[in-house]
């Protein structure tokens, strides 16, 4: 949820700070480079604080049962949180640029976040839910959640490729 709020204004900060006219004088390629660099920094920061947060839990040496080591769970977490932060960060930027309003972009993306985080979405989408890692059965050691994380990464790549088109249409 922090990725939704944190990344949504990546482009719209130019509009709000009245630098939009100067930003638009740049070639589209240079604009996209600036946006991608900002996104990369934001996503790496969010990933880093997630790792530190989970690392504090891992540091306590939690009992994970007979199905795997806590290090294995930590490595799974790294992959899952990477996909989650990437997807929700890119989605919030894309929706905000598409709608042209920061708070509307945050609100719509947060509504999607709450839906996908619900039991109804888990029942409907199963292993294809972008939060499939959260809803996994930890005691069985199942890895079906990888399908949902793979889907979220593919969607993030698609949305990243869509950003130049949206930026160009925004004029």
Short mmCIF file of C-alpha atoms in Angstrom, two decimals:
data_model
loop_
_atom_site.label_atom_id
_atom_site.label_comp_id
_atom_site.label_asym_id
_atom_site.label_seq_id
_atom_site.Cartn_x
_atom_site.Cartn_y
_atom_site.Cartn_z
CA UNK A 1 0.00 0.00 0.00
CA UNK A 2 2.95 2.27 0.64
CA UNK A 3 4.09 1.69 -2.97
CA UNK A 4 0.71 2.95 -4.21
CA UNK A 5 1.02 6.24 -2.35
CA UNK A 6 4.77 6.63 -2.67
CA UNK A 7 5.02 6.10 -6.44
CA UNK A 8 1.80 7.72 -7.67
CA UNK A 9 3.24 11.22 -7.99
CA UNK A 10 6.36 10.21 -9.91
CA UNK A 11 5.23 12.11 -13.00
CA UNK A 12 2.55 14.37 -11.57
CA UNK A 13 5.12 16.09 -9.34
CA UNK A 14 6.15 17.98 -12.49
CA UNK A 15 2.59 19.21 -12.94
CA UNK A 16 2.07 20.16 -9.30
CA UNK A 17 5.36 22.02 -8.95
CA UNK A 18 4.68 24.01 -12.13
CA UNK A 19 7.71 22.52 -13.90
CA UNK A 20 5.49 20.78 -16.41
CA UNK A 21 6.21 23.20 -19.26
CA UNK A 22 9.96 22.86 -18.81
CA UNK A 23 9.68 19.05 -18.47
CA UNK A 24 7.73 18.85 -21.73
CA UNK A 25 10.49 20.66 -23.60
CA UNK A 26 12.62 17.56 -23.13
CA UNK A 27 12.43 14.86 -25.75
CA UNK A 28 10.08 12.01 -24.83
CA UNK A 29 13.07 9.71 -24.42
CA UNK A 30 14.63 12.04 -21.83
CA UNK A 31 11.29 12.44 -20.02
CA UNK A 32 10.92 8.68 -19.79
CA UNK A 33 14.50 8.30 -18.58
CA UNK A 34 13.76 10.74 -15.74
CA UNK A 35 10.53 8.94 -14.82
CA UNK A 36 12.14 5.49 -14.98
CA UNK A 37 15.03 6.68 -12.82
CA UNK A 38 12.64 8.10 -10.21
CA UNK A 39 10.63 4.88 -10.26
CA UNK A 40 13.75 2.77 -9.89
CA UNK A 41 14.90 4.77 -6.88
CA UNK A 42 11.45 4.62 -5.27
CA UNK A 43 11.04 0.89 -5.89
CA UNK A 44 14.52 0.10 -4.60
CA UNK A 45 13.84 2.18 -1.48
CA UNK A 46 10.52 0.40 -0.83
CA UNK A 47 12.12 -2.98 -1.48
CA UNK A 48 14.95 -2.10 0.90
CA UNK A 49 12.70 -1.08 3.76
CA UNK A 50 10.61 -4.21 3.21
CA UNK A 51 13.71 -6.38 3.42
CA UNK A 52 14.84 -4.59 6.58
CA UNK A 53 11.38 -5.02 8.11
CA UNK A 54 11.21 -8.72 7.32
CA UNK A 55 14.87 -9.09 8.21
CA UNK A 56 14.04 -7.97 11.73
CA UNK A 57 11.48 -10.75 11.89
CA UNK A 58 13.98 -13.23 10.40
CA UNK A 59 16.59 -12.10 12.91
CA UNK A 60 14.36 -13.51 15.68
CA UNK A 61 14.85 -16.99 14.14
CA UNK A 62 11.17 -17.89 13.72
CA UNK A 63 10.09 -21.52 13.82
CA UNK A 64 8.77 -22.40 10.37
CA UNK A 65 8.02 -26.07 10.76
CA UNK A 66 9.38 -29.14 9.00
CA UNK A 67 8.71 -27.97 5.44
CA UNK A 68 11.67 -25.62 5.07
CA UNK A 69 14.16 -23.37 6.68
CA UNK A 70 13.52 -19.80 7.71
CA UNK A 71 16.20 -18.79 5.19
CA UNK A 72 14.13 -20.44 2.45
CA UNK A 73 11.09 -18.43 3.56
CA UNK A 74 13.16 -15.26 3.58
CA UNK A 75 14.33 -15.92 0.01
CA UNK A 76 10.73 -16.56 -1.09
CA UNK A 77 9.78 -13.30 0.58
CA UNK A 78 12.44 -11.41 -1.37
CA UNK A 79 10.96 -12.59 -4.67
CA UNK A 80 7.40 -11.97 -3.57
CA UNK A 81 7.97 -8.48 -2.18
CA UNK A 82 9.96 -7.50 -5.26
CA UNK A 83 7.04 -8.41 -7.50
CA UNK A 84 4.55 -6.73 -5.20
CA UNK A 85 6.41 -3.43 -4.92
CA UNK A 86 7.13 -3.38 -8.65
CA UNK A 87 3.52 -4.07 -9.64
CA UNK A 88 1.80 -1.65 -7.26
CA UNK A 89 4.35 1.10 -7.83
CA UNK A 90 4.08 0.92 -11.62
CA UNK A 91 0.29 0.56 -11.49
CA UNK A 92 -0.13 3.69 -9.36
CA UNK A 93 2.08 5.74 -11.69
CA UNK A 94 0.21 4.48 -14.75
CA UNK A 95 -3.25 5.14 -13.31
CA UNK A 96 -2.22 8.60 -12.09
CA UNK A 97 -0.83 9.56 -15.51
CA UNK A 98 -3.87 8.07 -17.26
CA UNK A 99 -6.35 9.98 -15.10
CA UNK A 100 -4.21 13.10 -14.71
CA UNK A 101 -5.13 13.41 -11.03
CA UNK A 102 -2.91 12.29 -8.19
CA UNK A 103 -5.56 11.55 -5.58
CA UNK A 104 -7.88 9.89 -8.06
CA UNK A 105 -4.98 7.67 -9.16
CA UNK A 106 -4.11 6.82 -5.56
CA UNK A 107 -7.76 6.19 -4.68
CA UNK A 108 -8.46 3.91 -7.63
CA UNK A 109 -5.24 1.97 -7.15
CA UNK A 110 -5.89 1.65 -3.39
CA UNK A 111 -9.41 0.36 -4.15
CA UNK A 112 -7.87 -2.28 -6.41
CA UNK A 113 -5.36 -3.07 -3.68
CA UNK A 114 -8.16 -3.60 -1.13
CA UNK A 115 -10.08 -5.80 -3.57
CA UNK A 116 -7.10 -8.01 -4.43
CA UNK A 117 -6.23 -8.29 -0.73
CA UNK A 118 -9.72 -9.64 0.10
CA UNK A 119 -10.82 -13.21 0.67
CA UNK A 120 -13.26 -12.81 -2.24
CA UNK A 121 -10.40 -12.09 -4.65
CA UNK A 122 -8.46 -15.03 -3.22
CA UNK A 123 -11.43 -17.32 -3.81
CA UNK A 124 -12.02 -15.89 -7.30
CA UNK A 125 -8.44 -15.72 -8.57
CA UNK A 126 -6.68 -18.35 -6.47
CA UNK A 127 -3.05 -18.80 -7.46
CA UNK A 128 -3.37 -15.98 -10.05
CA UNK A 129 -4.05 -13.31 -7.41
CA UNK A 130 -1.28 -10.72 -7.16
CA UNK A 131 -1.39 -11.36 -3.40
CA UNK A 132 -1.16 -15.14 -3.78
CA UNK A 133 1.97 -15.17 -1.58
CA UNK A 134 -0.03 -13.66 1.27
CA UNK A 135 -2.82 -16.22 0.97
CA UNK A 136 -0.56 -19.28 0.62
CA UNK A 137 -0.71 -22.16 3.08
CA UNK A 138 2.65 -21.85 4.82
CA UNK A 139 2.40 -25.22 6.58
CA UNK A 140 2.24 -27.22 3.32
CA UNK A 141 5.12 -25.40 1.65
CA UNK A 142 3.08 -24.82 -1.51
CA UNK A 143 4.63 -22.69 -4.24
CA UNK A 144 1.55 -22.02 -6.40
CA UNK A 145 1.81 -18.38 -5.32
CA UNK A 146 4.62 -17.99 -7.88
CA UNK A 147 1.99 -17.84 -10.66
CA UNK A 148 0.37 -14.75 -9.13
CA UNK A 149 3.72 -13.06 -8.58
CA UNK A 150 4.78 -13.91 -12.13
CA UNK A 151 1.56 -12.40 -13.43
CA UNK A 152 2.11 -9.22 -11.42
CA UNK A 153 5.67 -8.86 -12.77
CA UNK A 154 4.46 -9.38 -16.35
CA UNK A 155 1.71 -6.79 -15.83
CA UNK A 156 4.28 -4.36 -14.40
CA UNK A 157 6.50 -4.84 -17.48
CA UNK A 158 3.50 -4.23 -19.75
CA UNK A 159 2.50 -1.09 -17.83
CA UNK A 160 6.10 0.16 -17.94
CA UNK A 161 6.09 -0.22 -21.72
CA UNK A 162 2.73 1.62 -21.81
CA UNK A 163 4.04 4.66 -19.91
CA UNK A 164 5.65 6.39 -22.95
CA UNK A 165 2.40 6.03 -24.89
CA UNK A 166 0.41 7.58 -22.05
CA UNK A 167 2.93 10.36 -21.56
CA UNK A 168 2.84 11.16 -25.27
CA UNK A 169 -0.98 11.25 -25.26
CA UNK A 170 -0.94 13.53 -22.20
CA UNK A 171 0.84 16.02 -24.45
#
